[in-house]
Amino acid sequence: MHILIVDDEALARSRLRTLLADCGGHTVAEAANAAEALQWLATPAGRACDTVLLDIHMPGQDGLSLAHALRRLARPPAIVFVTAHADHAVSAFELDAADYLTKPVRLERLQQALAKARRALAERLPTTAPPPAPADSGEVLLIQDRGRTERVPLHEVVYVKAELKYLTVRTGTRSYVLDGALSDLEARHPDHFLRVHRNALVARRALRAIEKHYDPVEGEGWAVRMHGLPELLAVSRRQVAAVREALAG
């Protein structure tokens, strides 16, 4: 997730950043007030932001007022209020906040709040499902997980991403861990998967859009959006043409 912390207290921002590091895999930015937050959200990096951890009591424009402004953005982020005061909870949820955390924030509660933010983002996506898989498609991926073996139908797989020494297999409802190589999956299922990056394959039938995207590491580039999922997947420049062709087909 691309997360912005908005809090006028540097110590509070630092604690949230530390907790987010324990949650793993998130891109995190900070703002000390509403004006800084809105300025950053207007940058290429800010436009990728999908979640804001927002304090309420701040000098100048407060968090509730900023939340109103965020709702008017073309792609409003999910909002999680993080405050030392519990007396604004009703107002927060009237603004469709994903969650409301009171300080000091515990790791478990932050993880729950991020999960709620993901669900809130997913619910905003169009409800149209990917085209149905062919009726005779009976191929599966065999997943070994903690002593349990599960058959995951190939037509349910939206993307596969290489993560260090294993693969993350993502369906519309959950993620699995699979031992293997992307190149093997690509070779075995060329009609199902399209390579979009050296570390990612996507299901051709689940492609929804390709759009401009800013990555803090790789800079300005492209990403694909998949049916039913809030996250974006980076597209390497050499694969942009192939993705456009797949979308057109």
mmCIF file of C-alpha atoms in Angstrom, residues 88-245:
data_model
loop_
_atom_site.group_PDB
_atom_site.id
_atom_site.type_symbol
_atom_site.label_atom_id
_atom_site.label_comp_id
_atom_site.label_asym_id
_atom_site.label_seq_id
_atom_site.Cartn_x
_atom_site.Cartn_y
_atom_site.Cartn_z
ATOM 1 C CA HIS A 88 -14.746 12.385 17.158
ATOM 2 C CA ALA A 89 -15.503 8.785 16.220
ATOM 3 C CA VAL A 90 -19.061 9.487 15.046
ATOM 4 C CA SER A 91 -17.926 12.377 12.839
ATOM 5 C CA ALA A 92 -15.118 10.218 11.455
ATOM 6 C CA PHE A 93 -17.382 7.377 10.386
ATOM 7 C CA GLU A 94 -19.847 9.840 8.865
ATOM 8 C CA LEU A 95 -16.937 10.637 6.544
ATOM 9 C CA ASP A 96 -16.729 6.926 5.574
ATOM 10 C CA ALA A 97 -13.473 6.416 7.441
ATOM 11 C CA ALA A 98 -12.124 2.882 7.104
ATOM 12 C CA ASP A 99 -11.191 2.830 10.816
ATOM 13 C CA TYR A 100 -10.587 4.986 13.903
ATOM 14 C CA LEU A 101 -7.507 4.307 16.029
ATOM 15 C CA THR A 102 -6.701 5.867 19.393
ATOM 16 C CA LYS A 103 -3.136 6.546 20.493
ATOM 17 C CA PRO A 104 -0.946 4.834 21.504
ATOM 18 C CA VAL A 105 -1.533 2.602 18.476
ATOM 19 C CA ARG A 106 -0.877 -1.123 18.826
ATOM 20 C CA LEU A 107 0.537 -3.144 15.933
ATOM 21 C CA GLU A 108 -2.401 -5.562 15.880
ATOM 22 C CA ARG A 109 -4.940 -2.727 15.639
ATOM 23 C CA LEU A 110 -2.949 -1.030 12.895
ATOM 24 C CA GLN A 111 -2.887 -4.265 10.899
ATOM 25 C CA GLN A 112 -6.656 -4.545 11.306
ATOM 26 C CA ALA A 113 -7.101 -0.951 10.165
ATOM 27 C CA LEU A 114 -4.989 -1.521 7.040
ATOM 28 C CA ALA A 115 -7.048 -4.616 6.223
ATOM 29 C CA LYS A 116 -10.223 -2.504 6.519
ATOM 30 C CA ALA A 117 -8.656 0.117 4.263
ATOM 31 C CA ARG A 118 -7.909 -2.528 1.631
ATOM 32 C CA ARG A 119 -11.519 -3.726 1.758
ATOM 33 C CA ALA A 120 -12.807 -0.162 1.481
ATOM 34 C CA LEU A 121 -10.638 0.418 -1.589
ATOM 35 C CA ALA A 122 -11.732 -2.856 -3.170
ATOM 36 C CA GLU A 123 -15.403 -1.974 -2.677
ATOM 37 C CA ARG A 124 -14.936 1.199 -4.719
ATOM 38 C CA LEU A 125 -13.850 -0.762 -7.790
ATOM 39 C CA PRO A 126 -16.453 -1.592 -10.423
ATOM 40 C CA THR A 127 -18.291 -4.785 -9.594
ATOM 41 C CA THR A 128 -17.857 -6.249 -13.052
ATOM 42 C CA ALA A 129 -16.077 -9.581 -12.876
ATOM 43 C CA PRO A 130 -13.426 -10.851 -15.274
ATOM 44 C CA PRO A 131 -14.764 -12.789 -18.241
ATOM 45 C CA PRO A 132 -15.631 -16.382 -17.284
ATOM 46 C CA ALA A 133 -13.015 -19.049 -17.820
ATOM 47 C CA PRO A 134 -13.602 -21.626 -20.554
ATOM 48 C CA ALA A 135 -15.906 -24.385 -19.356
ATOM 49 C CA ASP A 136 -13.309 -27.094 -20.040
ATOM 50 C CA SER A 137 -10.533 -25.335 -18.101
ATOM 51 C CA GLY A 138 -9.660 -27.754 -15.318
ATOM 52 C CA GLU A 139 -6.036 -26.764 -14.753
ATOM 53 C CA VAL A 140 -4.936 -26.109 -11.185
ATOM 54 C CA LEU A 141 -1.957 -24.909 -9.186
ATOM 55 C CA LEU A 142 -1.002 -27.203 -6.324
ATOM 56 C CA ILE A 143 -0.298 -25.118 -3.210
ATOM 57 C CA GLN A 144 1.584 -26.566 -0.214
ATOM 58 C CA ASP A 145 0.989 -24.492 2.916
ATOM 59 C CA ARG A 146 1.867 -25.500 6.498
ATOM 60 C CA GLY A 147 1.230 -29.182 5.978
ATOM 61 C CA ARG A 148 -1.879 -28.545 3.888
ATOM 62 C CA THR A 149 -2.185 -29.203 0.155
ATOM 63 C CA GLU A 150 -4.736 -27.185 -1.822
ATOM 64 C CA ARG A 151 -5.769 -27.191 -5.464
ATOM 65 C CA VAL A 152 -6.277 -23.619 -6.701
ATOM 66 C CA PRO A 153 -8.080 -23.500 -10.068
ATOM 67 C CA LEU A 154 -5.930 -21.684 -12.599
ATOM 68 C CA HIS A 155 -8.865 -19.566 -13.805
ATOM 69 C CA GLU A 156 -9.116 -18.022 -10.278
ATOM 70 C CA VAL A 157 -5.508 -16.757 -10.353
ATOM 71 C CA VAL A 158 -5.340 -13.013 -11.084
ATOM 72 C CA TYR A 159 -1.566 -12.614 -10.887
ATOM 73 C CA VAL A 160 1.645 -14.304 -9.718
ATOM 74 C CA LYS A 161 4.527 -12.253 -8.352
ATOM 75 C CA ALA A 162 8.057 -13.284 -7.465
ATOM 76 C CA GLU A 163 8.923 -12.361 -3.859
ATOM 77 C CA LEU A 164 12.502 -13.224 -2.822
ATOM 78 C CA LYS A 165 12.677 -17.058 -2.889
ATOM 79 C CA TYR A 166 8.982 -17.808 -3.470
ATOM 80 C CA LEU A 167 5.970 -16.817 -5.562
ATOM 81 C CA THR A 168 2.857 -15.022 -4.338
ATOM 82 C CA VAL A 169 -0.245 -16.365 -6.071
ATOM 83 C CA ARG A 170 -3.114 -13.855 -5.876
ATOM 84 C CA THR A 171 -6.770 -14.711 -6.459
ATOM 85 C CA GLY A 172 -9.707 -12.363 -6.056
ATOM 86 C CA THR A 173 -10.101 -13.334 -2.396
ATOM 87 C CA ARG A 174 -6.706 -14.299 -0.965
ATOM 88 C CA SER A 175 -2.995 -14.877 -1.514
ATOM 89 C CA TYR A 176 -0.986 -18.117 -1.489
ATOM 90 C CA VAL A 177 2.718 -18.922 -1.376
ATOM 91 C CA LEU A 178 4.069 -21.215 -4.089
ATOM 92 C CA ASP A 179 7.532 -22.664 -4.654
ATOM 93 C CA GLY A 180 8.636 -22.427 -8.251
ATOM 94 C CA ALA A 181 9.744 -20.067 -10.999
ATOM 95 C CA LEU A 182 7.750 -17.527 -12.981
ATOM 96 C CA SER A 183 9.359 -18.735 -16.188
ATOM 97 C CA ASP A 184 7.984 -22.258 -15.618
ATOM 98 C CA LEU A 185 4.431 -20.965 -15.107
ATOM 99 C CA GLU A 186 4.743 -18.717 -18.149
ATOM 100 C CA ALA A 187 5.919 -21.608 -20.314
ATOM 101 C CA ARG A 188 3.232 -24.013 -19.061
ATOM 102 C CA HIS A 189 0.314 -21.574 -19.322
ATOM 103 C CA PRO A 190 1.036 -19.082 -22.146
ATOM 104 C CA ASP A 191 -2.670 -18.632 -22.938
ATOM 105 C CA HIS A 192 -3.492 -17.715 -19.329
ATOM 106 C CA PHE A 193 -0.545 -15.588 -18.224
ATOM 107 C CA LEU A 194 1.033 -12.448 -19.662
ATOM 108 C CA ARG A 195 4.386 -11.242 -18.338
ATOM 109 C CA VAL A 196 4.205 -7.573 -17.365
ATOM 110 C CA HIS A 197 7.480 -7.314 -15.441
ATOM 111 C CA ARG A 198 10.496 -9.467 -14.672
ATOM 112 C CA ASN A 199 8.820 -10.323 -11.358
ATOM 113 C CA ALA A 200 5.141 -10.591 -12.347
ATOM 114 C CA LEU A 201 2.692 -12.526 -14.515
ATOM 115 C CA VAL A 202 -0.958 -11.495 -14.820
ATOM 116 C CA ALA A 203 -4.056 -13.318 -16.021
ATOM 117 C CA ARG A 204 -4.904 -12.023 -19.490
ATOM 118 C CA ARG A 205 -8.634 -12.248 -18.851
ATOM 119 C CA ALA A 206 -8.398 -10.184 -15.648
ATOM 120 C CA LEU A 207 -6.599 -7.189 -17.211
ATOM 121 C CA ARG A 208 -8.638 -4.030 -16.684
ATOM 122 C CA ALA A 209 -6.404 -1.047 -17.509
ATOM 123 C CA ILE A 210 -2.876 0.248 -17.964
ATOM 124 C CA GLU A 211 -2.097 3.666 -16.506
ATOM 125 C CA LYS A 212 0.708 6.039 -15.621
ATOM 126 C CA HIS A 213 2.223 5.254 -12.241
ATOM 127 C CA TYR A 214 4.975 6.673 -10.037
ATOM 128 C CA ASP A 215 7.189 4.231 -8.175
ATOM 129 C CA PRO A 216 9.512 5.640 -5.456
ATOM 130 C CA VAL A 217 12.306 3.327 -6.619
ATOM 131 C CA GLU A 218 11.858 3.180 -10.396
ATOM 132 C CA GLY A 219 10.287 6.626 -10.878
ATOM 133 C CA GLU A 220 7.636 7.454 -13.485
ATOM 134 C CA GLY A 221 6.363 4.417 -15.341
ATOM 135 C CA TRP A 222 3.348 2.248 -16.082
ATOM 136 C CA ALA A 223 1.184 -0.122 -14.066
ATOM 137 C CA VAL A 224 -1.744 -2.453 -14.708
ATOM 138 C CA ARG A 225 -4.979 -2.536 -12.797
ATOM 139 C CA MET A 226 -6.679 -5.916 -12.436
ATOM 140 C CA HIS A 227 -10.392 -6.698 -12.110
ATOM 141 C CA GLY A 228 -11.503 -6.823 -8.479
ATOM 142 C CA LEU A 229 -8.167 -5.886 -6.848
ATOM 143 C CA PRO A 230 -7.109 -2.510 -5.420
ATOM 144 C CA GLU A 231 -3.356 -2.919 -5.905
ATOM 145 C CA LEU A 232 -1.455 -1.894 -9.032
ATOM 146 C CA LEU A 233 1.298 -3.976 -10.640
ATOM 147 C CA ALA A 234 4.302 -2.304 -12.257
ATOM 148 C CA VAL A 235 4.803 -2.832 -15.998
ATOM 149 C CA SER A 236 8.301 -2.774 -17.459
ATOM 150 C CA ARG A 237 8.751 -0.446 -20.422
ATOM 151 C CA ARG A 238 9.493 -3.346 -22.769
ATOM 152 C CA GLN A 239 6.135 -4.969 -21.898
ATOM 153 C CA VAL A 240 3.901 -1.908 -22.336
ATOM 154 C CA ALA A 241 3.146 -2.720 -25.982
ATOM 155 C CA ALA A 242 2.253 -6.347 -25.152
ATOM 156 C CA VAL A 243 -0.123 -5.203 -22.382
ATOM 157 C CA ARG A 244 -1.839 -2.727 -24.713
ATOM 158 C CA GLU A 245 -2.220 -5.471 -27.308
#
